[in-house]
């Protein structure tokens, strides 16, 4: 029987939310918002970790490419974040859901007092029936832009709010035993219960393209969430109805659960 989830975190990335030009992918975004609204109507609490601030900023500012310098990226993030939240607010409103924005940095999580404030805010938002939408505060979190990633952030949020599931939406179907773009025979790995050195190498090692699909950060996220026993499902976010299947316990994507680690 499918597990009954109480509170989940869903992470969506820039590639889902934007066209290659950086302009918002309205169709994908609307579709995702509809599914998440329906899931909340079922009584499941959802927190959404969204990327896309820099990408959307680039599109909105009409820049030819993503800036390479940090202040340029920060500036794009401030513009894109407004646009993203404007769109989410408008779209979730259509289904009578309210959203709240939380822009956080590593310091907010590492400092115990600030972490406490953050957790209290999350708790109150859930009590009020508000959907928290989280991104890193890219305007000030310089190290985020240089090294950071929202996969890890989503796992940190999952731990902070004691979620019982983390879903990372990707543009590939899950973790494969070889790069599916270059190895047509590659097979999806449905379930991972231990992050072994071999797996780590497959996702990061030179010569493997898995890492370039962002698998390295997803593996790290699964590891972080796993420390509190929170399972992570990495799966294709297109179509977003895949989330229903994940909640029903169907064989979709790659589920990381009951994880040990030999690291
Ligand atoms: N925080 C960045 C943004 O919103 C994205 C980081 C990531 O893609 O993981 O643009």
Tab-separated table of C-alpha atoms and ligand atoms in Angstrom:
chain	number	residue	atom	x	y	z
A	1	UNK	CA	0.000	0.000	0.000
A	2	UNK	CA	1.225	3.511	-0.789
A	3	UNK	CA	2.682	5.459	2.092
A	4	UNK	CA	0.651	8.391	3.349
A	5	UNK	CA	2.835	11.471	3.178
A	6	UNK	CA	2.265	14.373	5.534
A	7	UNK	CA	4.861	16.888	4.394
A	8	UNK	CA	7.039	16.818	1.287
A	9	UNK	CA	9.673	19.005	-0.353
A	10	UNK	CA	9.692	19.367	-4.138
A	11	UNK	CA	12.696	20.868	-5.919
A	12	UNK	CA	12.432	22.235	-9.434
A	13	UNK	CA	15.340	23.432	-11.540
A	14	UNK	CA	16.018	26.175	-14.032
A	15	UNK	CA	15.791	23.852	-17.044
A	16	UNK	CA	12.145	23.100	-16.246
A	17	UNK	CA	11.176	26.687	-15.530
A	18	UNK	CA	12.830	28.433	-18.457
A	19	UNK	CA	13.252	28.132	-22.191
A	20	UNK	CA	16.844	28.115	-23.481
A	21	UNK	CA	16.458	31.880	-24.017
A	22	UNK	CA	15.918	32.307	-20.285
A	23	UNK	CA	12.304	33.432	-20.742
A	24	UNK	CA	9.843	31.711	-18.444
A	25	UNK	CA	8.442	28.403	-19.611
A	26	UNK	CA	4.858	29.282	-18.762
A	27	UNK	CA	3.423	25.947	-19.844
A	28	UNK	CA	5.762	23.888	-17.623
A	29	UNK	CA	5.337	26.242	-14.713
A	30	UNK	CA	1.539	26.269	-14.908
A	31	UNK	CA	1.475	22.517	-15.189
A	32	UNK	CA	3.648	22.079	-12.097
A	33	UNK	CA	1.584	24.600	-10.121
A	34	UNK	CA	-1.639	22.732	-10.974
A	35	UNK	CA	-0.251	19.394	-9.783
A	36	UNK	CA	1.210	20.834	-6.571
A	37	UNK	CA	-2.070	22.628	-5.838
A	38	UNK	CA	-3.956	19.378	-6.232
A	39	UNK	CA	-1.521	17.579	-3.940
A	40	UNK	CA	-2.046	20.260	-1.300
A	41	UNK	CA	-5.793	19.865	-1.756
A	42	UNK	CA	-5.301	16.222	-0.786
A	43	UNK	CA	-3.993	17.465	2.539
A	44	UNK	CA	-0.268	17.017	1.934
A	45	UNK	CA	1.890	19.950	3.036
A	46	UNK	CA	4.353	20.990	0.351
A	47	UNK	CA	7.454	23.192	0.381
A	48	UNK	CA	8.794	24.153	-3.037
A	49	UNK	CA	12.505	24.775	-3.561
A	50	UNK	CA	12.871	26.658	-6.801
A	51	UNK	CA	15.835	27.605	-8.917
A	52	UNK	CA	15.589	29.818	-11.936
A	53	UNK	CA	16.238	33.259	-10.459
A	54	UNK	CA	19.438	33.842	-12.409
A	55	UNK	CA	18.112	32.198	-15.573
A	56	UNK	CA	14.848	34.146	-15.564
A	57	UNK	CA	16.746	37.367	-14.795
A	58	UNK	CA	18.970	36.809	-17.826
A	59	UNK	CA	15.872	36.355	-19.980
A	60	UNK	CA	14.010	39.319	-18.552
A	61	UNK	CA	16.985	41.640	-18.910
A	62	UNK	CA	17.433	40.447	-22.486
A	63	UNK	CA	21.100	39.595	-21.905
A	64	UNK	CA	22.763	37.550	-24.645
A	65	UNK	CA	24.188	35.064	-22.111
A	66	UNK	CA	24.449	34.328	-18.417
A	67	UNK	CA	26.986	36.759	-16.886
A	68	UNK	CA	30.236	35.169	-15.794
A	69	UNK	CA	31.026	37.618	-13.003
A	70	UNK	CA	29.454	37.288	-9.562
A	71	UNK	CA	27.860	40.775	-9.331
A	72	UNK	CA	26.318	40.157	-12.760
A	73	UNK	CA	24.812	36.860	-11.570
A	74	UNK	CA	23.621	38.492	-8.352
A	75	UNK	CA	21.958	41.297	-10.274
A	76	UNK	CA	20.211	38.812	-12.573
A	77	UNK	CA	19.038	36.800	-9.559
A	78	UNK	CA	17.385	39.848	-7.970
A	79	UNK	CA	15.440	40.583	-11.152
A	80	UNK	CA	14.585	36.950	-11.868
A	81	UNK	CA	13.511	36.187	-8.308
A	82	UNK	CA	10.832	38.932	-8.495
A	83	UNK	CA	9.548	37.597	-11.769
A	84	UNK	CA	9.514	34.006	-10.491
A	85	UNK	CA	7.573	34.901	-7.352
A	86	UNK	CA	5.180	37.096	-9.301
A	87	UNK	CA	4.400	34.139	-11.559
A	88	UNK	CA	4.104	31.613	-8.712
A	89	UNK	CA	1.879	33.958	-6.711
A	90	UNK	CA	-0.393	34.534	-9.679
A	91	UNK	CA	-0.561	30.882	-10.715
A	92	UNK	CA	-1.090	29.384	-7.237
A	93	UNK	CA	-3.715	32.050	-6.594
A	94	UNK	CA	-5.760	30.603	-9.459
A	95	UNK	CA	-6.143	27.464	-7.341
A	96	UNK	CA	-6.735	29.469	-4.123
A	97	UNK	CA	-3.337	28.721	-2.641
A	98	UNK	CA	-1.209	31.318	-0.903
A	99	UNK	CA	2.572	31.386	-1.212
A	100	UNK	CA	5.353	32.857	0.933
A	101	UNK	CA	8.922	33.504	-0.155
A	102	UNK	CA	11.924	32.418	1.888
A	103	UNK	CA	15.370	33.390	0.621
A	104	UNK	CA	17.961	31.694	2.756
A	105	UNK	CA	21.708	31.389	3.037
A	106	UNK	CA	23.976	28.799	4.602
A	107	UNK	CA	24.509	31.110	7.579
A	108	UNK	CA	20.780	31.133	8.315
A	109	UNK	CA	20.876	27.366	8.675
A	110	UNK	CA	24.226	27.040	10.438
A	111	UNK	CA	23.553	29.667	13.123
A	112	UNK	CA	21.349	28.005	15.719
A	113	UNK	CA	19.355	31.115	16.587
A	114	UNK	CA	18.645	31.967	12.964
A	115	UNK	CA	17.830	28.336	12.249
A	116	UNK	CA	15.336	28.398	15.109
A	117	UNK	CA	13.698	31.529	13.671
A	118	UNK	CA	13.503	29.922	10.272
A	119	UNK	CA	11.923	26.727	11.602
A	120	UNK	CA	9.366	28.754	13.574
A	121	UNK	CA	8.491	30.681	10.428
A	122	UNK	CA	8.074	27.466	8.414
A	123	UNK	CA	5.853	26.003	11.133
A	124	UNK	CA	3.620	29.070	11.165
A	125	UNK	CA	3.373	29.115	7.369
A	126	UNK	CA	2.227	25.488	7.352
A	127	UNK	CA	-0.292	26.222	10.110
A	128	UNK	CA	-1.633	29.061	7.980
A	129	UNK	CA	-1.890	26.778	4.949
A	130	UNK	CA	0.727	28.755	3.031
A	131	UNK	CA	3.073	27.112	0.518
A	132	UNK	CA	6.653	28.139	1.355
A	133	UNK	CA	8.732	28.785	-1.773
A	134	UNK	CA	12.446	28.709	-1.076
A	135	UNK	CA	15.539	29.771	-2.965
A	136	UNK	CA	19.019	30.673	-1.883
A	137	UNK	CA	19.460	34.399	-1.309
A	138	UNK	CA	21.666	34.747	-4.360
A	139	UNK	CA	22.109	38.507	-3.976
A	140	UNK	CA	24.177	37.993	-0.833
A	141	UNK	CA	25.147	34.316	-0.837
A	142	UNK	CA	28.132	34.679	-3.066
A	143	UNK	CA	29.434	31.217	-2.335
A	144	UNK	CA	26.080	29.796	-3.453
A	145	UNK	CA	26.505	31.200	-6.912
A	146	UNK	CA	30.054	30.023	-7.132
A	147	UNK	CA	29.706	26.562	-5.543
A	148	UNK	CA	26.170	26.090	-4.361
A	149	UNK	CA	23.241	24.230	-5.699
A	150	UNK	CA	19.582	23.996	-4.896
A	151	UNK	CA	19.659	20.180	-4.769
A	152	UNK	CA	21.575	20.369	-1.485
A	153	UNK	CA	19.417	23.271	-0.345
A	154	UNK	CA	16.280	21.190	-0.896
A	155	UNK	CA	17.712	18.402	1.282
A	156	UNK	CA	18.611	20.889	4.001
A	157	UNK	CA	15.078	22.277	3.893
A	158	UNK	CA	13.662	18.743	4.056
A	159	UNK	CA	15.608	18.152	7.278
A	160	UNK	CA	14.698	21.545	8.745
A	161	UNK	CA	10.980	20.999	8.320
A	162	UNK	CA	11.026	17.251	9.098
A	163	UNK	CA	9.614	16.349	5.705
A	164	UNK	CA	8.867	12.708	5.048
A	165	UNK	CA	9.904	12.816	1.387
A	166	UNK	CA	12.123	14.872	-0.915
A	167	UNK	CA	11.330	14.891	-4.628
A	168	UNK	CA	13.975	16.330	-6.947
A	169	UNK	CA	12.585	17.023	-10.398
A	170	UNK	CA	15.141	16.655	-13.137
A	171	UNK	CA	15.236	16.587	-16.916
A	172	UNK	CA	16.326	12.938	-16.912
A	173	UNK	CA	14.413	9.937	-15.635
A	174	UNK	CA	16.624	9.166	-12.648
A	175	UNK	CA	20.011	7.681	-11.939
A	176	UNK	CA	21.387	5.411	-14.695
A	177	UNK	CA	24.147	2.835	-14.692
A	178	UNK	CA	25.723	4.726	-17.622
A	179	UNK	CA	25.057	8.028	-19.337
A	180	UNK	CA	21.782	7.473	-21.211
A	181	UNK	CA	22.633	10.239	-23.681
A	182	UNK	CA	25.659	8.363	-24.971
A	183	UNK	CA	24.806	4.781	-23.947
A	184	UNK	CA	21.396	3.788	-25.289
A	185	UNK	CA	21.633	0.514	-23.371
A	186	UNK	CA	21.934	2.378	-20.047
A	187	UNK	CA	19.472	1.184	-17.427
A	188	UNK	CA	17.717	3.254	-14.819
A	189	UNK	CA	18.549	2.302	-11.247
A	190	UNK	CA	15.152	2.174	-9.501
A	191	UNK	CA	16.366	2.011	-5.906
A	192	UNK	CA	19.528	2.938	-4.028
A	193	UNK	CA	19.987	1.883	-0.425
A	194	UNK	CA	23.650	2.669	-0.062
A	195	UNK	CA	25.822	5.359	-1.588
A	196	UNK	CA	28.936	3.424	-2.405
A	197	UNK	CA	32.240	4.733	-3.704
A	198	UNK	CA	31.416	3.067	-7.004
A	199	UNK	CA	28.191	5.044	-7.286
A	200	UNK	CA	29.952	8.213	-6.311
A	201	UNK	CA	32.559	7.594	-9.007
A	202	UNK	CA	29.867	6.891	-11.582
A	203	UNK	CA	28.341	10.275	-10.830
A	204	UNK	CA	31.495	12.334	-10.595
A	205	UNK	CA	34.291	10.449	-12.252
A	206	UNK	CA	36.138	11.805	-15.226
A	207	UNK	CA	34.910	10.149	-18.373
A	208	UNK	CA	31.423	9.791	-16.992
A	209	UNK	CA	28.886	12.298	-18.142
A	210	UNK	CA	26.433	11.468	-15.381
A	211	UNK	CA	27.872	14.240	-13.286
A	212	UNK	CA	27.265	16.802	-15.973
A	213	UNK	CA	23.570	15.984	-15.838
A	214	UNK	CA	23.725	17.237	-12.265
A	215	UNK	CA	23.734	13.762	-10.694
A	216	UNK	CA	26.591	14.576	-8.380
A	217	UNK	CA	24.590	17.227	-6.546
A	218	UNK	CA	21.525	14.995	-6.474
A	219	UNK	CA	23.530	12.213	-4.878
A	220	UNK	CA	24.798	14.660	-2.275
A	221	UNK	CA	21.243	15.835	-1.622
A	222	UNK	CA	20.037	12.255	-1.155
A	223	UNK	CA	22.875	11.712	1.267
A	224	UNK	CA	22.024	14.833	3.297
A	225	UNK	CA	18.318	13.952	3.476
A	226	UNK	CA	19.191	10.338	4.266
A	227	UNK	CA	20.979	11.438	7.439
A	228	UNK	CA	17.540	12.061	8.919
A	229	UNK	CA	16.061	8.990	7.254
A	230	UNK	CA	14.237	11.100	4.665
A	231	UNK	CA	13.916	9.273	1.327
A	232	UNK	CA	14.724	11.161	-1.881
A	233	UNK	CA	13.215	10.491	-5.292
A	234	UNK	CA	15.086	11.858	-8.303
A	235	UNK	CA	12.854	11.772	-11.354
A	236	UNK	CA	11.784	13.495	-14.517
A	237	UNK	CA	9.685	16.561	-13.798
A	238	UNK	CA	8.052	16.313	-17.204
A	239	UNK	CA	5.191	15.704	-16.986
A	240	UNK	CA	4.650	16.893	-13.394
A	241	UNK	CA	1.938	14.226	-12.997
A	242	UNK	CA	4.907	11.932	-12.337
A	243	UNK	CA	4.706	13.322	-8.806
A	244	UNK	CA	1.353	11.531	-8.303
A	245	UNK	CA	2.999	8.263	-9.251
A	246	UNK	CA	5.875	8.904	-6.879
A	247	UNK	CA	3.449	9.530	-4.031
A	248	UNK	CA	1.612	6.336	-4.890
A	249	UNK	CA	4.829	4.361	-4.573
A	250	UNK	CA	5.067	3.509	-8.304
A	251	UNK	CA	8.386	2.514	-9.826
A	252	UNK	CA	9.438	5.902	-11.151
A	253	UNK	CA	12.805	7.648	-11.118
A	254	UNK	CA	15.369	6.568	-8.554
A	255	UNK	CA	14.450	6.335	-4.909
A	256	UNK	CA	17.207	6.659	-2.337
A	257	UNK	CA	16.020	5.106	0.893
A	258	UNK	CA	17.170	3.363	4.047
A	259	UNK	CA	20.596	4.527	3.166
A	260	UNK	CA	23.846	3.586	4.669
A	261	UNK	CA	27.078	4.985	3.313
A	262	UNK	CA	30.565	3.602	3.218
A	263	UNK	CA	32.081	7.093	3.183
B	1	LIG	N1	19.764	29.768	-6.792
B	1	LIG	C1	20.034	29.712	-8.202
B	1	LIG	C2	18.918	30.401	-8.998
B	1	LIG	O1	17.827	30.502	-8.533
B	1	LIG	C3	20.100	28.311	-8.740
B	1	LIG	C4	21.001	27.320	-8.084
B	1	LIG	C5	20.819	25.947	-8.743
B	1	LIG	O2	20.426	25.896	-9.921
B	1	LIG	O3	21.011	24.922	-8.116
B	1	LIG	O4	19.135	30.825	-10.094
